[in-house]
Coordinates of C-alpha atoms in Angstrom, one line a residue:
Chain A
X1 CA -4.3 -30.3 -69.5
X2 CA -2.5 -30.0 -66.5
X3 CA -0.3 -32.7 -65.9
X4 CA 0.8 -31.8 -62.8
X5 CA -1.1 -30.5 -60.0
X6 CA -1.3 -29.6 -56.1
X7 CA -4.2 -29.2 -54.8
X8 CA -3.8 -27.3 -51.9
X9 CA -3.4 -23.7 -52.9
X10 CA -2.7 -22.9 -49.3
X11 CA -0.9 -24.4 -46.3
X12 CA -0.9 -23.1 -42.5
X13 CA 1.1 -24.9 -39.9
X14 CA 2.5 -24.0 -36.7
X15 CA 6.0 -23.6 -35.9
X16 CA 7.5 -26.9 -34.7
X17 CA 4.8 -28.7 -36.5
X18 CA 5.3 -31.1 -39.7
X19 CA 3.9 -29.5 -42.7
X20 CA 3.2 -31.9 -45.6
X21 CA 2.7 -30.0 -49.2
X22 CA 1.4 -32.9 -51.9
X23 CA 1.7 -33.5 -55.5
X24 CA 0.0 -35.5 -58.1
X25 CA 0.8 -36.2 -62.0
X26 CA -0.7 -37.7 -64.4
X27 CA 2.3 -38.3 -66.8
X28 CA 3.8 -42.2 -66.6
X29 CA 6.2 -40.7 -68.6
X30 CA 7.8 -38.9 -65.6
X31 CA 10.6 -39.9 -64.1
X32 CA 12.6 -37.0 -62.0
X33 CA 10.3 -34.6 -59.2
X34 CA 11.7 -32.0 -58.3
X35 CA 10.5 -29.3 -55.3
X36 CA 11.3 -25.6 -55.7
X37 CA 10.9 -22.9 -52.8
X38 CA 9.7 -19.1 -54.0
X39 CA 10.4 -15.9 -52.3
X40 CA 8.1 -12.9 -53.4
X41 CA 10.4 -10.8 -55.6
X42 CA 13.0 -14.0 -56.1
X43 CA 13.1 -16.5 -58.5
X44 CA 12.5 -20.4 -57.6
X45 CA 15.2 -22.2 -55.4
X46 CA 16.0 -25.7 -55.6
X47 CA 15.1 -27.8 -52.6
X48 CA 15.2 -31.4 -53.0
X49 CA 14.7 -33.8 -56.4
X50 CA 14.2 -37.5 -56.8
X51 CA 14.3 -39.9 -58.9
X52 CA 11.3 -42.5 -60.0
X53 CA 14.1 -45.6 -59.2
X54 CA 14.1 -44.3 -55.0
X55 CA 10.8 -44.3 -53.2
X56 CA 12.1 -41.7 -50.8
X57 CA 14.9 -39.1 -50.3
X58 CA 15.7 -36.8 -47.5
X59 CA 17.8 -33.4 -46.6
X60 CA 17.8 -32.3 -43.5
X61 CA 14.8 -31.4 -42.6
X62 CA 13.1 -32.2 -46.2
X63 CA 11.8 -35.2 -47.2
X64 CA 10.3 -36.3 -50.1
X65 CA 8.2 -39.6 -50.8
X66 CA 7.1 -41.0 -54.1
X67 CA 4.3 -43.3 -54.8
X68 CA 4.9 -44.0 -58.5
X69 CA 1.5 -46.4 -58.8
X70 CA -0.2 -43.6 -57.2
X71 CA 1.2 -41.0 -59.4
X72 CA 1.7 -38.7 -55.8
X73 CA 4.4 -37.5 -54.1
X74 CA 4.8 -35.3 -51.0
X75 CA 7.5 -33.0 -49.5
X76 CA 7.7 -33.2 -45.6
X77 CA 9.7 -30.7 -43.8
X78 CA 10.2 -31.2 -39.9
X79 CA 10.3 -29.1 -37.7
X80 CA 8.5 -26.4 -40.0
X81 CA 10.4 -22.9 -39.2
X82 CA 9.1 -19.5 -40.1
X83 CA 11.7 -19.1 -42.4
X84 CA 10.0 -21.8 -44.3
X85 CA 6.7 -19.6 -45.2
X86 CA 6.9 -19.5 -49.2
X87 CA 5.4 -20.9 -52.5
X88 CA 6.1 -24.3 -53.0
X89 CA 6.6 -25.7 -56.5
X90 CA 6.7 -29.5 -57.4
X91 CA 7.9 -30.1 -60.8
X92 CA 8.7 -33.2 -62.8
X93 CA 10.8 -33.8 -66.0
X94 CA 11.2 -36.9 -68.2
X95 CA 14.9 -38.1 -68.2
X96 CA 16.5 -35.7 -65.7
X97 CA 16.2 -32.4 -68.5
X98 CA 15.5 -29.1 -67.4
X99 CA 12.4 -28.7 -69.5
X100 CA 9.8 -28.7 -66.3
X101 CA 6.6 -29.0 -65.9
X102 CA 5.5 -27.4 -62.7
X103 CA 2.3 -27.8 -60.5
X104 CA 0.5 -24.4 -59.3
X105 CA 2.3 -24.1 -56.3
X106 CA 1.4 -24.0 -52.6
X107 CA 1.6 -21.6 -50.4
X108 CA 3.1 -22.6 -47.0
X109 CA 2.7 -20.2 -43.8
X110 CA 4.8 -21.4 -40.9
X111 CA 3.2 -19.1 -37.6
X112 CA 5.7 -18.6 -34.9
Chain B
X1 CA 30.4 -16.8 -59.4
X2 CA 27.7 -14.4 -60.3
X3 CA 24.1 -15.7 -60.1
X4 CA 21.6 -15.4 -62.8
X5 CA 20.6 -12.3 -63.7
X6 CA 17.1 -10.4 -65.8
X7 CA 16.7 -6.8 -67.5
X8 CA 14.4 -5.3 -67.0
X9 CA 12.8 -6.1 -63.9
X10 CA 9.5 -4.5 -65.1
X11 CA 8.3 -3.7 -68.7
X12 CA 4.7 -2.2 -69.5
X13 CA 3.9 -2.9 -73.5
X14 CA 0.5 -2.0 -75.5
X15 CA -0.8 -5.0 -77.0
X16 CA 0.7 -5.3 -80.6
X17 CA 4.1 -4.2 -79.5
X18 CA 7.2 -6.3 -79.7
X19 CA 9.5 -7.1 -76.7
X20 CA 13.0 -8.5 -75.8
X21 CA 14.1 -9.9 -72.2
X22 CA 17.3 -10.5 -71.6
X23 CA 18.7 -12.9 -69.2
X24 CA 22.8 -13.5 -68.0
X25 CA 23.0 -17.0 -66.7
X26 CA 25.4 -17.7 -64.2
X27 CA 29.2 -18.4 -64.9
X28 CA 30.2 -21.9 -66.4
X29 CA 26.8 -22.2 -67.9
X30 CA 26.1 -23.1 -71.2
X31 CA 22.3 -24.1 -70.9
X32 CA 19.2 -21.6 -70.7
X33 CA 15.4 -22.5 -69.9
X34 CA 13.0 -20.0 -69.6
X35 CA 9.5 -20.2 -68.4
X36 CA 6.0 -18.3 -68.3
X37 CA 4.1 -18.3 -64.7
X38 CA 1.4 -15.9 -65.1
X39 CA -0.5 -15.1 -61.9
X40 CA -1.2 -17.9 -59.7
X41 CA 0.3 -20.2 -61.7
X42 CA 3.2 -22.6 -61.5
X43 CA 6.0 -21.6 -64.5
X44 CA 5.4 -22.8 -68.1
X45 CA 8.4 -24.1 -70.4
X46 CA 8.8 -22.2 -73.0
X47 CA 11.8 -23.4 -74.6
X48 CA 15.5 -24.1 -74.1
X49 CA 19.2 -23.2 -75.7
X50 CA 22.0 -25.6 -75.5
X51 CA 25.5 -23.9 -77.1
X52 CA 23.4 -21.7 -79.1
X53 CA 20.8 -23.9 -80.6
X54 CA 17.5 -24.6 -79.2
X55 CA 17.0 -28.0 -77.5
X56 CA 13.2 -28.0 -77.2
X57 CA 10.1 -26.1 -77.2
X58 CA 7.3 -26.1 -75.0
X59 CA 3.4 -25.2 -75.8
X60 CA 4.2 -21.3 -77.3
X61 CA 3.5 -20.3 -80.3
X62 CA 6.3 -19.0 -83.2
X63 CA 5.9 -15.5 -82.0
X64 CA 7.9 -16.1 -78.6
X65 CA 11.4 -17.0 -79.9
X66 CA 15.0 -16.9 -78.5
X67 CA 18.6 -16.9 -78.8
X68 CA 21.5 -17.6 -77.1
X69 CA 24.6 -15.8 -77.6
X70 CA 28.5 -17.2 -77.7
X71 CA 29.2 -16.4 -73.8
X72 CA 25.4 -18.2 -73.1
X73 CA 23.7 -15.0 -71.9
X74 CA 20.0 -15.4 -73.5
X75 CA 17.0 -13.4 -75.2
X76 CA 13.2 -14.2 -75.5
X77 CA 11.3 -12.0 -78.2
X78 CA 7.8 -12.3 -78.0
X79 CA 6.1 -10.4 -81.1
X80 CA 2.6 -8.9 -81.8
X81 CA 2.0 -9.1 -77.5
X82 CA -1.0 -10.1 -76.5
X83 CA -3.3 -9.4 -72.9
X84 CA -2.5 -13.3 -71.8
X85 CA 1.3 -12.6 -72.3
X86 CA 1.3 -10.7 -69.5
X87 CA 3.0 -12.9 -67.1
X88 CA 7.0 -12.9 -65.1
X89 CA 9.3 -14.3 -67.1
X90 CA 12.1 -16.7 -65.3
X91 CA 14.9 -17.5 -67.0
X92 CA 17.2 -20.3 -65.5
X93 CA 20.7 -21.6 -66.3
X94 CA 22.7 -25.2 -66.1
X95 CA 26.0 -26.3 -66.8
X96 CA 24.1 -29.7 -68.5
X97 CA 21.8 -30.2 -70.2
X98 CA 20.2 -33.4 -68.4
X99 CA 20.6 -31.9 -65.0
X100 CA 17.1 -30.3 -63.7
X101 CA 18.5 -30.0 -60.2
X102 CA 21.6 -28.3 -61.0
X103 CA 19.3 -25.2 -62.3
X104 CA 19.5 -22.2 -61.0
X105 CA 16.6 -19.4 -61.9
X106 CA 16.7 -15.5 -62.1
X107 CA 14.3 -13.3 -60.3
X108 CA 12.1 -12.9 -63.4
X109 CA 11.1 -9.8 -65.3
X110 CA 7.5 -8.7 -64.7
X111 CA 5.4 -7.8 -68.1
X112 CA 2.8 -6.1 -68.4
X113 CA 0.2 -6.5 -71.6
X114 CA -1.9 -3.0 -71.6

């Protein structure tokens, strides 16, 4: 059973553009998201976490949104660079541990 | 401050066989995760050390097992391999236990199941 999914394998955007990668869970029990960034040949990289108490956090150019009656969140990064073109993991964890459980990932391609 | 580190990078096994990955986590660490993510697949818990001991288990069964060693570096044995096994294999470290975002993953070692 997966309890955590994106359903986008794929993602194309242009340079400039938004890009918008989503998540969804089905775990009420979850209560810290996390979003990872993968390199071929690297491991995962920690980009940006919240927590279920916020409804939104940002970073820079990363922003994530949580819609805990939904069970959904999304990452948004603006402007998308080509730098930017990787595998992107959500995860989520109950109670801040680092015993994840990850979604399937997205690929993002940013084109110049 | 080194980063965290795998051995091998690659490993081909026959099915049957027994295996060991290693895995350094990075200085000041003293907790180790590691994960499954076979192809096209986000990473699986497998389990977790804390000082030594293990602090939680995901869906494996007995025959993947660990340890973690006084200065935190880390093993996963996997016994009597299987096909599905074959899969990369991320390790990641923490300097807490409750602290998801403060973890830091290796580059993986690739297995083969032949």
């Amino acid at each position: 059973d997966q309890q955590v999914k994106q359903n986008s394998p794929s993602l194309s955007v242009q340079e400039g553009r938004i890009s918008i990668l989503n998540c969804d869970y089905t775990n009420s029990m979850f209560d810290y998201f996390l979003w990872y960034k993968k390199y071929p040949a690297e491991g995962p990289t920690f980009l940006i976490s919240i927590s279920s108490i916020k409804d939104k956090n940002e970073d820079g150019r990363f922003t994530v949104f949580l819609n805990k009656s939904a069970k959904h969140l999304s990452l948004h990064i603006v402007p998308s660079q080509p730098g930017d073109s990787a595998v992107y993991f959500c995860a989520a964890s109950s109670g801040n541990t680092g015993k994840l459980i990850f979604g399937q990932g997205t690929t993002l391609q940013v084109k110049p | 401050e080194t980063g965290v580190t795998q051995s091998p990078t690659h490993l081909i096994k026959t099915r049957g066989q027994q295996v060991t990955l290693r895995c350094s986590s990075q200085s000041g660490h003293n907790t180790v995760s590691w994960y499954q993510q076979a192809l096209g697949q986000g990473p699986q818990f497998i389990f977790q050390y804390y000082r030594e001991e293990e602090n939680g288990r995901g869906n494996f069964p007995p025959r993947f097992s660990g340890l973690q060693f006084p200065n935190y570096s880390s093993e996963l044995n996997v016994n009597a391999l299987e096909l599905d096994d074959s899969a990369l294999y991320l390790c990641a470290s923490s300097s807490l236990v409750a602290s998801a975002d403060e973890q830091y993953f290796g580059p993986g070692t690739r297995l083969t199941v032949t």
